[in-house]
Each structure stands twice: as structure tokens, then as C-alpha cells.
PDB file of C-alpha atoms in Angstrom:
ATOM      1  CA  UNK A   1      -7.307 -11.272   8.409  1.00 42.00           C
ATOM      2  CA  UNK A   2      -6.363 -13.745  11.229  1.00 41.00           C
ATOM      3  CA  UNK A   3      -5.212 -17.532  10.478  1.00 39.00           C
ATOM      4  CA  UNK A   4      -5.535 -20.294  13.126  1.00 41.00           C
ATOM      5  CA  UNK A   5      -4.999 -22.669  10.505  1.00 42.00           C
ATOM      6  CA  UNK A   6      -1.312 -25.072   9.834  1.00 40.00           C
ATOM      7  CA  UNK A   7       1.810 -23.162  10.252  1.00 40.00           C
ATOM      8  CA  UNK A   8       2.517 -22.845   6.622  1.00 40.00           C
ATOM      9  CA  UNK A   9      -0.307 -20.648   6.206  1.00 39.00           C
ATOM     10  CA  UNK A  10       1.158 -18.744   9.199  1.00 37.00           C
ATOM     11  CA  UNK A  11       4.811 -18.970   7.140  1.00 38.00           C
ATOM     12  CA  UNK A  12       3.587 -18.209   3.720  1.00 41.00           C
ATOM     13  CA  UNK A  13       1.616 -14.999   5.044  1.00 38.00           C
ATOM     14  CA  UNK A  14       5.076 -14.054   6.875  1.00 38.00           C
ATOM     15  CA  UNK A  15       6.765 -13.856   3.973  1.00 40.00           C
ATOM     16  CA  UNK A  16       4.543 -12.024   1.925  1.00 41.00           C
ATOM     17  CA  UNK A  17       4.441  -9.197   4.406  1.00 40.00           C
ATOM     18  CA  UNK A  18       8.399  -9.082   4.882  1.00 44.00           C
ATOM     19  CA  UNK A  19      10.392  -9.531   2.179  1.00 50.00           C
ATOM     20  CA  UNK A  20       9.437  -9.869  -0.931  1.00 53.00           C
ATOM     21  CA  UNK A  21      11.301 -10.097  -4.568  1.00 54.00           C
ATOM     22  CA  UNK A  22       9.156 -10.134  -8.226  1.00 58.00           C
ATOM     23  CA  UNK A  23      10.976  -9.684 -11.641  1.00 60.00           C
ATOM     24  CA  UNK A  24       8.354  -7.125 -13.405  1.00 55.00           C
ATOM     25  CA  UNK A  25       8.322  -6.106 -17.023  1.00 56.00           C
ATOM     26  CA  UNK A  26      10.557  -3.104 -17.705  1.00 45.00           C
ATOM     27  CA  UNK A  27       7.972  -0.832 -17.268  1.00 51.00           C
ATOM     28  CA  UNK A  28       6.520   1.635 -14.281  1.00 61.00           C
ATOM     29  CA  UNK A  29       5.206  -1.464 -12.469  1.00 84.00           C
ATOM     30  CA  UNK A  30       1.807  -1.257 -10.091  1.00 90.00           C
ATOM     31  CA  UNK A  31       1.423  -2.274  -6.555  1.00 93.00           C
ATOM     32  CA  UNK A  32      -0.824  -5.273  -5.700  1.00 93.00           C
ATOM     33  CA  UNK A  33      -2.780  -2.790  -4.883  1.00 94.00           C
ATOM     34  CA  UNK A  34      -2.813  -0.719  -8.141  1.00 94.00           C
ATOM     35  CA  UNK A  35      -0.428   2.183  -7.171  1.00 95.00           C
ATOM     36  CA  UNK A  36       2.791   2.108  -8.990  1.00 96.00           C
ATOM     37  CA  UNK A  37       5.403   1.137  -6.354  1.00 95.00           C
ATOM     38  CA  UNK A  38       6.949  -2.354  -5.599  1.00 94.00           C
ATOM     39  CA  UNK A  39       5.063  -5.770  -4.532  1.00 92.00           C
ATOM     40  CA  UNK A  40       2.894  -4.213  -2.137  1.00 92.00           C
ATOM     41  CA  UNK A  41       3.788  -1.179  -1.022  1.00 96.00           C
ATOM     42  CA  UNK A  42       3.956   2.256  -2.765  1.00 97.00           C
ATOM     43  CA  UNK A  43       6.532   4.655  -4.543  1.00 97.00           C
ATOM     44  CA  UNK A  44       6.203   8.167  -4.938  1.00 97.00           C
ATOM     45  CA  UNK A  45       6.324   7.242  -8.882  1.00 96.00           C
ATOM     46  CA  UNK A  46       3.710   8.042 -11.048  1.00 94.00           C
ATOM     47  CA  UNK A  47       2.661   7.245 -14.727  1.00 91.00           C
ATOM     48  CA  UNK A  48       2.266   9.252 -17.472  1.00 90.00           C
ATOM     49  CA  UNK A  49      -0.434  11.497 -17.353  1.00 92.00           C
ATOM     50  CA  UNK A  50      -3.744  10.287 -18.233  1.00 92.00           C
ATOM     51  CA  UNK A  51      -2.990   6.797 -18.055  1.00 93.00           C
ATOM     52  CA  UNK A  52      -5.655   4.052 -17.181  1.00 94.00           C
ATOM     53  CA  UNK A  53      -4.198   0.405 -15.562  1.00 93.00           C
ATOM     54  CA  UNK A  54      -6.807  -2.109 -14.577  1.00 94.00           C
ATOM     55  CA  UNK A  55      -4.855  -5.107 -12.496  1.00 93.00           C
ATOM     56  CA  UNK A  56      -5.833  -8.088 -10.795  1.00 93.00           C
ATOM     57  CA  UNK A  57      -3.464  -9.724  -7.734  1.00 92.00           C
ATOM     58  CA  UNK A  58      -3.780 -13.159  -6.578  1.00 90.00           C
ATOM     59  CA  UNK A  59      -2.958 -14.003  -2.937  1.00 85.00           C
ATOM     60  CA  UNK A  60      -3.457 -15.945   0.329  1.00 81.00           C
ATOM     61  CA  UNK A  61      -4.750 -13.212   2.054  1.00 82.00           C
ATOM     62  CA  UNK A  62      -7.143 -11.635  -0.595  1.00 88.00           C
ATOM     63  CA  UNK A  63      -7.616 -11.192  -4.307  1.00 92.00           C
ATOM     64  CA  UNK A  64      -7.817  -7.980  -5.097  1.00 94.00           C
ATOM     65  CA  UNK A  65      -9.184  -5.866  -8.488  1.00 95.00           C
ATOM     66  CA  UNK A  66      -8.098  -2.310  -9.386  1.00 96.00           C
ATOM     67  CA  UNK A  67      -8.836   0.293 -11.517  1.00 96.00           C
ATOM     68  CA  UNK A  68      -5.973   3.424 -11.507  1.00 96.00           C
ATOM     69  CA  UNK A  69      -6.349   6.437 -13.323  1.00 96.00           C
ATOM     70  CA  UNK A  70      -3.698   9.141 -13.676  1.00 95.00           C
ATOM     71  CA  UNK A  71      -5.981  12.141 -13.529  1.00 88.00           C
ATOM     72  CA  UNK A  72      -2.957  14.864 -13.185  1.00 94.00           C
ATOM     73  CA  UNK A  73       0.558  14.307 -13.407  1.00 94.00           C
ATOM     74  CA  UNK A  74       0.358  15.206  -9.661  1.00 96.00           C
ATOM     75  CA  UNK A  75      -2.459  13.189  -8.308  1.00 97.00           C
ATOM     76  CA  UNK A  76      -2.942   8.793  -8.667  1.00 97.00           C
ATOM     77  CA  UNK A  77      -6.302   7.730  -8.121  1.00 96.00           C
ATOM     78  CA  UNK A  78      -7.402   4.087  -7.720  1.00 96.00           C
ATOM     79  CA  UNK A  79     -10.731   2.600  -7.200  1.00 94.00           C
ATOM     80  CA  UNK A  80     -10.104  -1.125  -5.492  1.00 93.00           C
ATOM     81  CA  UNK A  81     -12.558  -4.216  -5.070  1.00 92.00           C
ATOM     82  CA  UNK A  82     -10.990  -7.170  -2.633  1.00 91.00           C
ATOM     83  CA  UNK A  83     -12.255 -10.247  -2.180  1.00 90.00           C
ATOM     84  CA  UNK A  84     -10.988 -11.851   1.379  1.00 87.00           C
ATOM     85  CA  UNK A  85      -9.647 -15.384   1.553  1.00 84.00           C
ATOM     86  CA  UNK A  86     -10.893 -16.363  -2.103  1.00 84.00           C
ATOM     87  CA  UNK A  87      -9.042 -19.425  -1.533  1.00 81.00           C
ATOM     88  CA  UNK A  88     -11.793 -20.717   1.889  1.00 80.00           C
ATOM     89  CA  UNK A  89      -8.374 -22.173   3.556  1.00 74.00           C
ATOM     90  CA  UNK A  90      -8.942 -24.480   6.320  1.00 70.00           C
ATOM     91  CA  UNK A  91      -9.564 -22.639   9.671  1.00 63.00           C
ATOM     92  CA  UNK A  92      -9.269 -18.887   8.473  1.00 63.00           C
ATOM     93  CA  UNK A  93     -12.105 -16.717   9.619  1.00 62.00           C
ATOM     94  CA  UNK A  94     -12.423 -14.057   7.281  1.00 64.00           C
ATOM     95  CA  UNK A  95     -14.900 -14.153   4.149  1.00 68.00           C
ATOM     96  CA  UNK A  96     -15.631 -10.204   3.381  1.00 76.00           C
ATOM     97  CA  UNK A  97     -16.357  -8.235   0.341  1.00 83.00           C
ATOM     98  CA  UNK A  98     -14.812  -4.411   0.626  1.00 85.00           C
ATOM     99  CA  UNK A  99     -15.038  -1.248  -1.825  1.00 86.00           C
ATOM    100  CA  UNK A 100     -11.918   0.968  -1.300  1.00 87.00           C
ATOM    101  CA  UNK A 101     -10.912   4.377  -3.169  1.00 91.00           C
ATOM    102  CA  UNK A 102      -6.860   5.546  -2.898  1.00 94.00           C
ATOM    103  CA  UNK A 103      -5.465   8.598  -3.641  1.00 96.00           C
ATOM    104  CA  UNK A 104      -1.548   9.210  -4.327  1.00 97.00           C
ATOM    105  CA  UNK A 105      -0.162  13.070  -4.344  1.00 98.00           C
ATOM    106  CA  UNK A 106       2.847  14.280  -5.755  1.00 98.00           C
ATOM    107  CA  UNK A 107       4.272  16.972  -3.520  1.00 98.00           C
ATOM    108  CA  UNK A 108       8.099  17.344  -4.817  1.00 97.00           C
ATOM    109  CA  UNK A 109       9.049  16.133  -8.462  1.00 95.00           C
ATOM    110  CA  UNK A 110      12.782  14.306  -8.392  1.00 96.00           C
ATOM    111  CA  UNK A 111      15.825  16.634  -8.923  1.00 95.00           C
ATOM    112  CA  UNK A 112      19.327  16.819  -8.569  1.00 92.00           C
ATOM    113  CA  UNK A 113      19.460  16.467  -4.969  1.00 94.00           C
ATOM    114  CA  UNK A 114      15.940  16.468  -4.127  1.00 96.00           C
ATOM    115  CA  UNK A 115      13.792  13.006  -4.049  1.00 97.00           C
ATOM    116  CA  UNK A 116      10.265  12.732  -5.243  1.00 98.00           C
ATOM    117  CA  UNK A 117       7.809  12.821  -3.000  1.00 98.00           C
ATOM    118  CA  UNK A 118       4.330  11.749  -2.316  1.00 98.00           C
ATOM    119  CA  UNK A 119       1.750  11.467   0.427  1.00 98.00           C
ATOM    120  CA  UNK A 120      -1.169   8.885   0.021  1.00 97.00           C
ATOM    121  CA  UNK A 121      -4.558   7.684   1.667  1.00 95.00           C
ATOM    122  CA  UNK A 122      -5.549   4.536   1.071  1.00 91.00           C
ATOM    123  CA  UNK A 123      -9.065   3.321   1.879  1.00 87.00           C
ATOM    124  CA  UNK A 124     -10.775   6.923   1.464  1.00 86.00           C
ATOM    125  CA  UNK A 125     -13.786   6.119   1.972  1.00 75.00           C
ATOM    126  CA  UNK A 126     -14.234   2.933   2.763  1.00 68.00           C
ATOM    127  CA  UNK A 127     -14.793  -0.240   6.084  1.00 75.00           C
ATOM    128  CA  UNK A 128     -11.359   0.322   7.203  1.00 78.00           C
ATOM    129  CA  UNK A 129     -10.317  -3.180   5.929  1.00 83.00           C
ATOM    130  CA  UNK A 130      -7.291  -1.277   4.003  1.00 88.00           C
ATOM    131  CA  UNK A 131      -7.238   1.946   5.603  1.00 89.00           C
ATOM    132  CA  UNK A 132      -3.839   3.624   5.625  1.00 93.00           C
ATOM    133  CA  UNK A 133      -2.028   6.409   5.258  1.00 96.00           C
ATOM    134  CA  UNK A 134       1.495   7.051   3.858  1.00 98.00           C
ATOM    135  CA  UNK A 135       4.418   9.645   2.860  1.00 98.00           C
ATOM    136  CA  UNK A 136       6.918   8.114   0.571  1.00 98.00           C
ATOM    137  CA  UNK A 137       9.996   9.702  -1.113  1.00 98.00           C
ATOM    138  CA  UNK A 138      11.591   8.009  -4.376  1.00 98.00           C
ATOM    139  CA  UNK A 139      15.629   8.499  -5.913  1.00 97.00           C
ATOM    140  CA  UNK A 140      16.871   6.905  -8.574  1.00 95.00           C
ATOM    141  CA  UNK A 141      20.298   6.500  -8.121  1.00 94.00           C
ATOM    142  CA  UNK A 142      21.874   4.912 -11.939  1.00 92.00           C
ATOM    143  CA  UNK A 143      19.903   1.499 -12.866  1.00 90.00           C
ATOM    144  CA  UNK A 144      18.307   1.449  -8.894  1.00 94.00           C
ATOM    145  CA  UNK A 145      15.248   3.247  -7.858  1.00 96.00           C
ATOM    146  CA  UNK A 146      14.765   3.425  -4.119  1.00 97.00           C
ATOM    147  CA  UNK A 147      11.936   4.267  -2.077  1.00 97.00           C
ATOM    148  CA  UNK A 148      11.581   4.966   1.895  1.00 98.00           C
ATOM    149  CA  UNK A 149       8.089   5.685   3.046  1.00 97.00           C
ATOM    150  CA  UNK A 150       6.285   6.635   6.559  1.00 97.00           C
ATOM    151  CA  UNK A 151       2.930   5.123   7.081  1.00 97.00           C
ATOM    152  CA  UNK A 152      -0.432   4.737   9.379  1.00 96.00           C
ATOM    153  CA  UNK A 153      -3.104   2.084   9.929  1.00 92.00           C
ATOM    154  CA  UNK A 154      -1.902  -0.844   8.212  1.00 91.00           C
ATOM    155  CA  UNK A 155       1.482   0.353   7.185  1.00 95.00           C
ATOM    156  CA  UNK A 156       2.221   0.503  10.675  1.00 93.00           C
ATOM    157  CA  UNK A 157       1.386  -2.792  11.945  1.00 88.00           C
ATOM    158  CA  UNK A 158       5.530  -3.810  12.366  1.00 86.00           C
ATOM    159  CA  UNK A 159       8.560  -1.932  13.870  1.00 84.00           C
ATOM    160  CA  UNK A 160       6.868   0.974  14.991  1.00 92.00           C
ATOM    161  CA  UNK A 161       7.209   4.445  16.830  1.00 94.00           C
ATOM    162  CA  UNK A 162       5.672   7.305  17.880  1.00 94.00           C
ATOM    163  CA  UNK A 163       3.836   9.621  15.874  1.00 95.00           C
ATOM    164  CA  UNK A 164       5.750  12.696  14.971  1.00 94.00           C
ATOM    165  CA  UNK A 165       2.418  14.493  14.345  1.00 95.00           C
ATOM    166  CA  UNK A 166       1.762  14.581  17.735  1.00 93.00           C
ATOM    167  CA  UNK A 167       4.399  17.250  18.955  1.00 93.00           C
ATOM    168  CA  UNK A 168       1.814  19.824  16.958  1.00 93.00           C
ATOM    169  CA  UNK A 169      -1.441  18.312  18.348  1.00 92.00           C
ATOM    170  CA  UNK A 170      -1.974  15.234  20.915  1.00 92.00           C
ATOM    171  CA  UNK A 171      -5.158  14.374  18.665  1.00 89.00           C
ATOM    172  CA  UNK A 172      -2.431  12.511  16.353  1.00 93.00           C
ATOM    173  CA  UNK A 173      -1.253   9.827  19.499  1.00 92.00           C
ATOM    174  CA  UNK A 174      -4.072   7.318  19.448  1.00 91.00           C
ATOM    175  CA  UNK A 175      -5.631   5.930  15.755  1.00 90.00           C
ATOM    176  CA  UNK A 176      -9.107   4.312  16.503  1.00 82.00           C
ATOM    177  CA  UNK A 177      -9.068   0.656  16.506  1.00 70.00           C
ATOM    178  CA  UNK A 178     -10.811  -1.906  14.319  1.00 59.00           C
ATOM    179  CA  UNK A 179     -14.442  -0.817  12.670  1.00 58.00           C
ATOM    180  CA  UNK A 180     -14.025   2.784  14.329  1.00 58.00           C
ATOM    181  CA  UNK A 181     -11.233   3.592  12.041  1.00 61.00           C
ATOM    182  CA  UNK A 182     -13.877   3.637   8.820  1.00 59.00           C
ATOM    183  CA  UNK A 183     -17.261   3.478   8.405  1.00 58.00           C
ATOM    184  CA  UNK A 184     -19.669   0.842   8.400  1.00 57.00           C
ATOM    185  CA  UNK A 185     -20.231   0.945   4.296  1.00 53.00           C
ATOM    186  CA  UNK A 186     -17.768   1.577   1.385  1.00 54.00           C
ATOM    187  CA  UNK A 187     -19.401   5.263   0.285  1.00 57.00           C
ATOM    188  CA  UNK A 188     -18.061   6.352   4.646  1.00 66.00           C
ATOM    189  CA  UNK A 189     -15.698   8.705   5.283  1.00 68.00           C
ATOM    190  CA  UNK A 190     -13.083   7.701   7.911  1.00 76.00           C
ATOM    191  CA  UNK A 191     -11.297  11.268   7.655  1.00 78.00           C
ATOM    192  CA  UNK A 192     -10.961  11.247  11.444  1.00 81.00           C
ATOM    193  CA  UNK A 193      -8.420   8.422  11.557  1.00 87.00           C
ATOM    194  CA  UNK A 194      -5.817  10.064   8.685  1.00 91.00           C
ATOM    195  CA  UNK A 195      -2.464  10.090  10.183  1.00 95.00           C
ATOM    196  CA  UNK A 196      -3.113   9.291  13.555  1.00 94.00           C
ATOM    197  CA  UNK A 197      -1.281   6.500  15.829  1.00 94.00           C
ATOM    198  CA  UNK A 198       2.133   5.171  15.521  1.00 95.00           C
ATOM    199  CA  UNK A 199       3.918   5.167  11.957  1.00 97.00           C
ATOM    200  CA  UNK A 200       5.751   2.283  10.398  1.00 96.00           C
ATOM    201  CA  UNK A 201       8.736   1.862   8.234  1.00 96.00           C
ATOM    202  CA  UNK A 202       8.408   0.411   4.561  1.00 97.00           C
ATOM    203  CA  UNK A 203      10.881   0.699   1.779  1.00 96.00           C
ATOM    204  CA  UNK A 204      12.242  -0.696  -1.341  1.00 96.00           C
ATOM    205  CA  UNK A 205      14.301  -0.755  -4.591  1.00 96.00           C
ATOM    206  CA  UNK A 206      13.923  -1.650  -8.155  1.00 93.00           C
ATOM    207  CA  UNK A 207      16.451  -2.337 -10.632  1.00 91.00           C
ATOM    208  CA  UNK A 208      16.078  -1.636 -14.260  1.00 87.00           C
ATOM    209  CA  UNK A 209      18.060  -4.779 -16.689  1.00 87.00           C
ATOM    210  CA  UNK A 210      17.248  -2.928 -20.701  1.00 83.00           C
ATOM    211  CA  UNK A 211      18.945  -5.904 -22.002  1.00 84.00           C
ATOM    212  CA  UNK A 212      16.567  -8.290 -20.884  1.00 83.00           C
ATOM    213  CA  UNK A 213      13.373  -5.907 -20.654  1.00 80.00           C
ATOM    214  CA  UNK A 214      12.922  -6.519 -17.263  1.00 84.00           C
ATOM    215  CA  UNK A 215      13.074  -4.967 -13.864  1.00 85.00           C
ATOM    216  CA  UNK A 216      13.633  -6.618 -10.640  1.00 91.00           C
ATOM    217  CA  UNK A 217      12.099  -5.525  -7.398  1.00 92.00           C
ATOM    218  CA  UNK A 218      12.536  -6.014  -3.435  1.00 94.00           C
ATOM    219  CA  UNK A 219      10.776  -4.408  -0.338  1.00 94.00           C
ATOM    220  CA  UNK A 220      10.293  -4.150   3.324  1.00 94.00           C
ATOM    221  CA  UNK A 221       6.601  -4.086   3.925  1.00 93.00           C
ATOM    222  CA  UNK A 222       5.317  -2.547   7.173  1.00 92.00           C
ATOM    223  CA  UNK A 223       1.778  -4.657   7.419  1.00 90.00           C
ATOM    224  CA  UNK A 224       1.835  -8.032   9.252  1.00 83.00           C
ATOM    225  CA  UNK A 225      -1.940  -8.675   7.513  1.00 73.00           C
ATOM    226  CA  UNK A 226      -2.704 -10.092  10.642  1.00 66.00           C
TER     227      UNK A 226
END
């Protein structure tokens, strides 16, 4: 989504892709975008088995409606309706409708030594709009649960390098741009984009307080939703 509009559109956009800090109920806390994780990005947490969230998040970029289903204890699944600049702000130039479908997949569950890890698509089959895709490893250390992911498409749109993919097959270098990354409808496939182009950095870490029922979260997001 791009902004031409005053700079504290710019500023408040900034800061919702950077840093970010929410105090969440004491509970394994979704995503804006449905997956458990922290504001926006994921974790490689999961919920119990068989559970159904429905959540709704309110921004300046989009508004966005998900569904997430815990079909496995290995394997997330959340169907995703956005709505793009709800909000008609002056001089913004975006006003789509998009369909997404993400899947999360537990590779490694946490032990002693060993993290939890996940790999995820986002955007499935779908435009593109959302498309990403991501390997994440979670540790809880005491009270603090951190989380250090890899990621494609949009989690790679800050602080980036070289795709490590590419030392088994060139294919992995270049990620299509723009509309060629998904396909023209929601029910597409845009299978030949997974994992290709440079990666991005995101992280975070959320700290249980069982006093007060709550748990406080930070991150590093690796989309500039520009």
C-alpha cells in the first residue's frame, strides 16, 4: 500500500512496521494476522489442538478478518479476508478487497536445548497482496518467550540479504515482482514464488506477568507495508 499523503501517515505506518509493543491477555495470543505469534509477525507456537480463533485487527494500512483452525497439533491453518485502507485517508491509493489462505507447520517441538520450529506460507493461494513465506524458531527461556524467524515476499521488504536457497539452485535468487508473484484471483496458486528472493529478519519476545493475567509483547517486523 503506498501513502503520498501528510507525514504522519508516513510516521504512524513506520512505526507499526518497526517496533511494536501490545500488553495481550495471558493467553497464546494471535497475530494481526490470525497466527499465534506477536503483533504482526509469527511464532513457531501453536494452540491446542483443534482449536478455532476468529479475530478481527484494526489498522491504517488494512482491516483484516481471520478465521484459524488448529487442524493437527503440527499444522495452523488460517483463512484471511482484508479490507485495504478502510479508513479512505486523504491521498492513499489503495482501495482492494483480497481472499488469502496461510498455513503454519511445526517441524521440531521445543526441548531441552532444541527450539521449536516452524515454516509458514502465507497467501497460499491468493493476489499476492500478503504473499510470504517464513521459517521461525521459538525458546522460552523462564517468564520470556523469544522468537527469530527468516522470511520471503513481504517479510523481506527491510534489512535484507541473499537467499541461502540459492547455493542448491539459482531458481531461488530472483522472487517475481508485484502481480506475478500470485495470481490474478484469490482461488490462484502462486507456488512458483515460495522462497525465492532475498530473506528478511523478524523477531520478538513475550513476557508472561500470572499476577496480573497478562502478557506483554515486542517485535522487529521485517515488512515496510510500503
Amino acid at each position: 500500500m503506498k501513502y503520498d499523503g501528510p507525514k504522519s501517515v508516513v510516521i504512524r505506518s513506520f512505526l507499526a512496521a518497526g517496533l511494536s509493543l501490545l500488553v495481550y491477555p495471558n493467553t497464546s495470543s494471535s497475530s494481526d494476522f490470525g497466527t499465534t505469534g506477536f503483533v504482526k509477525m509469527p511464532s513457531a507456537r501453536m494452540p491446542g489442538d483443534g482449536s478455532l480463533v476468529s479475530t478481527i485487527s484494526r489498522d491504517v494500512a488494512a482491516d483484516i478478518f481471520n478465521i484459524t483452525f488448529q487442524a493437527t497439533p503440527w499444522l495452523e491453518t488460517t483463512f484471511r479476508y482484508s479490507i485495504f485502507n478502510p479508513r479512505k485517508l486523504a491521498n492513499s491509493k489503495d482501495s482492494e478487497r483480497d481472499r488469502s489462505y496461510e498455513a503454519k507447520l511445526m517441524l521440531t517441538q521445543e526441548g531441552r536445548v532444541i527450539p521449536q520450529i516452524a515454516v509458514g506460507v502465507r497467501d497460499i493461494l491468493g493476489t499476492g497482496l500478503w504473499e510470504g513465506e517464513y521459517v521461525v524458531a521459538s525458546k522460552k527461556i523462564d517468564a520470556i518467550d523469544f522468537g527469530l524467524g527468516i522470511g520471503w515476499g513481504r517479510y523481506s521488504s527491510r534489512m535484507t540479504f541473499a537467499n541461502p536457497l540459492a547455493t542448491l539452485d539459482s531458481a531461488f535468487e530472483l522472487r517475481p515482482s508485484g502481480r506475478k508473484s500470485g495470481g490474478r484471483f484469490g482461488g490462484e496458486s502462486r507456488s512458483k514464488s515460495y522462497f525465492r528472493g532475498e530473506v528478511g529478519v523478524f523477531g520478538g519476545a513475550s513476557i508472561n506477568f500470572p499476577s496480573l493475567r497478562s502478557k506483554f509483547v515486542i517485535e522487529f517486523s521485517s515488512d515496510n507495508y510500503s
